[in-house]
Coordinates of C-alpha atoms in Angstrom, one line a residue:
M1 CA -23.7 2.2 1.8
K2 CA -21.9 -0.7 3.6
I3 CA -17.9 -0.8 3.8
V4 CA -15.8 -2.9 4.8
V5 CA -11.8 -2.4 6.4
I6 CA -9.8 -5.3 5.8
G7 CA -6.8 -5.5 7.2
A8 CA -6.6 -1.8 10.3
G9 CA -3.5 -1.3 10.7
G10 CA -1.4 1.7 10.1
V11 CA -3.3 1.7 6.1
G12 CA -6.9 0.0 6.2
G13 CA -6.8 2.1 10.7
Y14 CA -6.9 4.9 9.8
F15 CA -8.9 5.2 6.6
G16 CA -11.7 3.8 7.9
G17 CA -11.4 5.0 11.2
K18 CA -11.9 8.0 9.0
L19 CA -14.9 6.4 7.9
A20 CA -17.0 5.1 10.2
K21 CA -16.1 8.6 12.4
A22 CA -18.0 10.2 9.7
G23 CA -21.0 7.4 10.1
F24 CA -20.9 5.7 8.0
D25 CA -20.6 2.0 8.5
V26 CA -18.2 0.1 8.3
T27 CA -16.3 -2.8 10.0
F28 CA -13.3 -3.9 10.1
L29 CA -11.2 -7.0 9.8
A30 CA -9.0 -7.6 12.5
R31 CA -7.3 -9.8 14.8
G32 CA -5.4 -10.5 18.2
A33 CA -5.5 -8.0 20.0
H34 CA -5.9 -5.1 18.1
L35 CA -9.0 -6.4 17.3
E36 CA -10.3 -6.7 20.8
A37 CA -9.1 -3.8 21.7
M38 CA -11.2 -2.4 18.4
K39 CA -14.2 -4.6 20.7
V40 CA -13.6 -2.6 24.1
N41 CA -12.1 1.1 23.9
G42 CA -13.0 1.6 20.0
L43 CA -9.9 3.1 18.2
T44 CA -7.9 5.8 18.5
V45 CA -5.9 7.1 16.0
K46 CA -3.2 10.4 15.8
S47 CA -2.3 12.4 13.4
L48 CA -0.7 14.8 12.1
Q49 CA -4.0 15.8 11.2
G50 CA -5.8 15.9 13.7
D51 CA -6.4 13.0 17.1
F52 CA -9.9 11.4 16.8
H53 CA -11.7 8.8 18.5
V54 CA -14.5 6.3 17.7
D55 CA -15.8 4.8 20.5
Q56 CA -18.2 2.2 18.6
V57 CA -16.5 -0.3 16.2
Q58 CA -18.4 -3.1 14.5
A59 CA -15.2 -5.7 14.2
T60 CA -15.2 -9.1 14.0
D61 CA -11.5 -11.4 12.7
S62 CA -13.8 -14.0 10.2
I63 CA -15.1 -12.7 6.8
S64 CA -18.2 -15.2 6.6
G65 CA -20.1 -12.9 9.5
I66 CA -19.4 -9.8 8.2
G67 CA -22.4 -10.7 5.2
Q68 CA -22.8 -9.0 2.2
A69 CA -20.8 -5.4 1.8
D70 CA -20.6 -2.4 -0.8
L71 CA -17.2 -1.3 -1.0
I72 CA -14.5 -3.5 0.2
I73 CA -11.0 -1.6 1.3
L74 CA -8.0 -3.8 1.0
G75 CA -5.9 -2.9 3.8
V76 CA -3.9 -5.8 4.1
K77 CA -0.2 -6.0 3.0
A78 CA 0.8 -7.0 -0.4
W79 CA 2.0 -10.4 0.5
Q80 CA -2.0 -11.3 2.1
I81 CA -4.3 -11.0 -0.8
K82 CA -4.1 -14.0 -2.8
E83 CA -5.2 -15.6 0.9
I84 CA -7.7 -12.7 1.1
A85 CA -9.2 -12.7 -2.2
K86 CA -9.9 -16.4 -2.1
D87 CA -12.3 -15.5 0.7
L88 CA -14.0 -12.8 -0.4
K89 CA -17.1 -13.8 -3.1
P90 CA -19.6 -14.7 0.2
I91 CA -19.4 -11.2 1.6
L92 CA -19.1 -10.2 -2.9
H93 CA -22.9 -8.9 -3.9
A94 CA -23.4 -8.2 -8.4
D95 CA -21.9 -4.6 -8.0
T96 CA -19.4 -4.7 -4.9
L97 CA -16.6 -2.5 -5.4
V98 CA -13.3 -3.8 -4.0
L99 CA -10.1 -1.7 -4.0
P100 CA -6.9 -2.5 -3.1
L101 CA -4.7 -0.4 -1.5
Q102 CA -1.1 -2.5 -1.3
N103 CA 2.0 -1.5 -2.9
G104 CA 2.9 -3.0 -5.6
V105 CA 1.2 -3.8 -9.5
L106 CA 0.6 -6.8 -9.0
A107 CA -2.9 -6.6 -6.8
I108 CA -5.3 -5.6 -9.3
D109 CA -4.2 -9.1 -10.9
E110 CA -4.0 -11.3 -7.9
L111 CA -7.6 -10.9 -7.3
K112 CA -9.0 -11.3 -10.7
E113 CA -7.2 -15.2 -9.8
Y114 CA -10.6 -15.6 -7.4
I115 CA -13.3 -12.4 -8.5
P116 CA -14.9 -11.2 -11.5
G117 CA -12.7 -8.6 -13.1
H118 CA -15.8 -6.5 -13.1
N119 CA -16.0 -6.2 -8.9
I120 CA -11.8 -5.0 -8.8
L121 CA -10.7 -1.1 -8.8
G122 CA -7.4 0.3 -9.2
G123 CA -6.2 2.0 -5.7
L124 CA -3.2 3.0 -4.1
C125 CA -2.8 5.3 -0.6
R126 CA -0.1 7.3 0.5
I127 CA 0.7 8.0 4.4
I128 CA 3.7 7.1 7.0
S129 CA 1.6 5.3 9.9
K130 CA 1.4 2.1 12.2
I131 CA -0.5 0.8 15.0
D132 CA 0.5 3.1 17.8
A133 CA -0.7 0.1 20.6
P134 CA -3.6 -2.1 20.6
G135 CA -6.9 0.2 19.0
V136 CA -4.5 2.9 18.0
I137 CA -3.4 4.3 14.7
N138 CA -0.7 6.4 14.6
H139 CA -0.2 8.4 11.2
F140 CA 3.2 10.5 11.3
G141 CA 4.2 11.1 7.8
V142 CA 2.7 12.6 4.3
V143 CA -0.9 14.1 4.0
P144 CA -3.0 10.6 3.5
T145 CA -4.5 10.1 0.3
I146 CA -6.3 8.1 -1.6
V147 CA -5.9 7.5 -5.7
F148 CA -7.9 4.8 -7.6
G149 CA -9.6 4.5 -11.0
E150 CA -11.6 2.1 -12.5
T151 CA -8.4 -0.5 -14.6
D152 CA -9.8 0.0 -18.0
K153 CA -9.2 4.3 -17.4
S154 CA -13.0 5.3 -17.7
R155 CA -14.5 7.5 -15.9
S156 CA -17.2 6.8 -14.2
E157 CA -20.3 6.5 -11.7
R158 CA -19.5 4.9 -9.8
T159 CA -15.6 5.6 -8.7
Q160 CA -17.3 9.0 -8.1
Q161 CA -19.8 7.7 -6.3
V162 CA -17.2 5.9 -3.7
K163 CA -14.5 9.9 -4.4
T164 CA -18.1 11.3 -2.9
I165 CA -18.2 9.1 0.3
F166 CA -14.8 9.8 0.7
D167 CA -15.3 13.8 0.6
K168 CA -17.9 13.2 3.1
A169 CA -15.3 12.0 5.5
G170 CA -13.1 14.6 5.2
I171 CA -10.4 12.0 3.3
E172 CA -7.4 13.1 0.5
S173 CA -8.4 10.9 -2.7
Q174 CA -8.2 11.2 -6.4
L175 CA -10.1 10.5 -9.0
S176 CA -7.0 8.6 -11.6
D177 CA -7.6 8.1 -15.7
D178 CA -3.9 5.4 -15.6
I179 CA -4.5 4.0 -12.6
Y180 CA -1.4 1.8 -14.1
A181 CA 0.7 4.7 -13.8
D182 CA 0.3 5.8 -11.1
L183 CA 0.5 2.3 -9.4
W184 CA 3.7 2.1 -11.4
K185 CA 5.1 5.8 -10.0
K186 CA 4.7 5.1 -5.9
F187 CA 6.0 1.1 -7.1
T188 CA 8.7 2.9 -8.0
S189 CA 9.4 5.5 -4.8
I190 CA 8.0 2.4 -2.4
C191 CA 10.5 0.7 -3.8
I192 CA 13.5 3.2 -2.5
S193 CA 12.3 1.0 1.0
G194 CA 14.8 -1.8 0.1
L195 CA 17.2 -0.2 0.5
L196 CA 16.9 1.7 3.4
A197 CA 16.6 -1.6 5.5
V198 CA 20.1 -3.1 4.2
S199 CA 21.9 0.9 4.8
R200 CA 19.3 0.8 8.0
T201 CA 18.7 4.2 7.3
T202 CA 16.2 6.1 7.9
Y203 CA 15.1 8.6 4.4
G204 CA 17.4 11.2 6.1
E205 CA 20.3 9.1 6.5
L206 CA 19.6 7.5 3.2
R207 CA 19.4 11.0 1.3
E208 CA 22.1 12.9 2.5
L209 CA 25.0 10.5 2.4
K210 CA 26.5 10.7 -1.3
E211 CA 26.8 7.6 -2.2
T212 CA 23.8 5.6 -0.6
R213 CA 21.9 9.1 -2.3
Q214 CA 23.8 7.5 -5.7
L215 CA 22.4 4.2 -5.1
M216 CA 19.2 5.6 -4.9
V217 CA 19.0 7.1 -8.3
E218 CA 20.2 4.3 -9.6
L219 CA 17.5 2.0 -8.0
L220 CA 14.5 4.5 -9.3
R221 CA 16.2 5.3 -12.7
E222 CA 16.2 1.1 -13.1
I223 CA 12.9 0.7 -12.4
H224 CA 11.7 3.7 -14.7
Q225 CA 13.8 1.4 -17.8
L226 CA 11.2 -0.9 -16.2
S227 CA 8.1 0.9 -16.8
Q228 CA 8.8 2.1 -20.4
K229 CA 10.0 -1.8 -21.2
V230 CA 6.6 -2.9 -19.7
G231 CA 4.9 0.5 -21.7
I232 CA 3.9 2.3 -18.8
D233 CA 3.6 5.9 -19.7
I234 CA 5.3 7.7 -17.2
Q235 CA 7.5 11.5 -17.6
P236 CA 11.6 10.1 -18.2
D237 CA 12.1 13.0 -15.6
F238 CA 10.1 11.5 -13.3
P239 CA 12.4 9.3 -11.3
D240 CA 14.3 13.3 -10.5
K241 CA 10.1 14.0 -9.0
V242 CA 10.6 11.2 -6.9
V243 CA 14.6 12.1 -4.9
A244 CA 12.9 15.7 -5.0
F245 CA 9.9 13.9 -3.1
I246 CA 12.1 12.1 -0.4
D247 CA 13.8 15.1 0.3
T248 CA 10.8 16.0 1.6
L249 CA 10.1 14.1 4.2
P250 CA 10.6 13.1 8.2
Y251 CA 14.3 12.9 8.6
D252 CA 13.7 10.3 10.8
S253 CA 10.9 8.7 8.9
T254 CA 11.2 5.5 7.3
A255 CA 8.6 3.1 5.9
S256 CA 6.8 -0.4 6.8
L257 CA 8.6 -2.8 4.8
T258 CA 11.8 -0.8 6.3
R259 CA 10.7 -1.7 9.4
D260 CA 8.9 -5.0 9.4
V261 CA 12.5 -5.9 8.2
L262 CA 14.9 -4.3 11.3
Q263 CA 12.6 -6.2 13.8
G264 CA 12.0 -9.6 12.2
K265 CA 8.6 -9.7 10.0
P266 CA 8.0 -10.9 7.5
S267 CA 8.3 -7.9 4.2
E268 CA 6.4 -6.5 1.1
I269 CA 10.1 -7.1 -0.7
E270 CA 8.8 -10.2 -3.5
Y271 CA 5.6 -7.5 -4.1
Q272 CA 8.7 -4.1 -4.5
N273 CA 12.1 -4.8 -5.7
G274 CA 11.7 -8.6 -5.9
T275 CA 8.7 -7.9 -8.3
V276 CA 11.3 -6.0 -10.2
V277 CA 13.5 -8.0 -10.2
R278 CA 10.9 -11.1 -11.7
L279 CA 10.4 -8.2 -14.1
G280 CA 13.8 -7.0 -15.3
E281 CA 14.0 -10.1 -16.5
I282 CA 10.8 -11.1 -18.0
Y283 CA 11.4 -7.6 -20.3
G284 CA 15.8 -8.0 -20.7
V285 CA 16.0 -5.1 -18.3
D286 CA 19.3 -5.4 -16.3
T287 CA 18.4 -4.7 -12.5
P288 CA 21.0 -4.4 -10.3
V289 CA 21.0 -2.2 -7.3
N290 CA 17.4 -4.0 -7.3
R291 CA 18.8 -7.6 -7.5
F292 CA 21.6 -6.9 -4.8
I293 CA 18.6 -4.6 -2.5
Y294 CA 16.2 -8.0 -3.2
S295 CA 19.0 -10.2 -2.5
S296 CA 20.6 -9.3 0.6
I297 CA 17.0 -8.9 2.4
L298 CA 16.4 -12.2 1.1
P299 CA 17.4 -15.1 3.6
M300 CA 16.4 -11.7 6.1
E301 CA 12.8 -12.8 4.4
I302 CA 13.4 -16.5 4.7
K303 CA 13.9 -16.9 8.0
A304 CA 10.9 -14.3 9.7
R305 CA 7.9 -16.5 7.4
K306 CA 9.7 -19.4 8.7
V307 CA 9.2 -18.3 12.8
K308 CA 6.8 -15.9 12.3
V309 CA 3.8 -17.2 9.6

């Protein structure tokens, strides 16, 4: 199976690295100094579960030169999906599977604007990781896991084949019977990232202060209420489970959106709290905490995109 990993950052670099280390035919789409370092020195992954190195890495900055792929894993930022989707057709064949691992709940629909729906799986991942230096990925929190499934909730032979590949590569994975529910569950938890940025806290600092902990709880409840209006099957106690999960995260850890905002980089705010605000308006759900977070970060986001994009 020919696998293409688009985006070789904390997500694509880790999971693609595991697949390449296991001997699968993997090509990375990357850019800049990170790409050049992988070509020259290979890919190094520092991980809580054990460091490893891939000596020979297939990597390019041109989609057109990759050739047709059997499995395409999208590890780019959520706001890059539309741009990437336009360029995928040349590397698709009739049975190519496209697996998006983006934050948020919009990737599937955005991909469908440009490529056939039967080529698309729903997916998400759980990992705290980043590029430490060109050619070096650092996984420093959470057991890396991919959750994926058919968008029509069916179990299929092709998803089982993908799971077998992940198993052989030592990647923890789960087949989902309701990928939209799983996407919304992750979406709910990651929207705390914006609160971390506004309050300039780590997960540990956020959860231990009564005032910021209360904001976190209210944020989660707003999104759960919205999910029910949208028609997503999530249990009433899910916000409490998210809080319990946040209580287990490393004290000094943050989220990728948080780091992007604080470093003046373009972020996924439109695909996190911004999406909550817009869907809240559509479905008639008040989202005051999420609106405050989105509105507070928006000026920084506009400035970052004028400078960086």
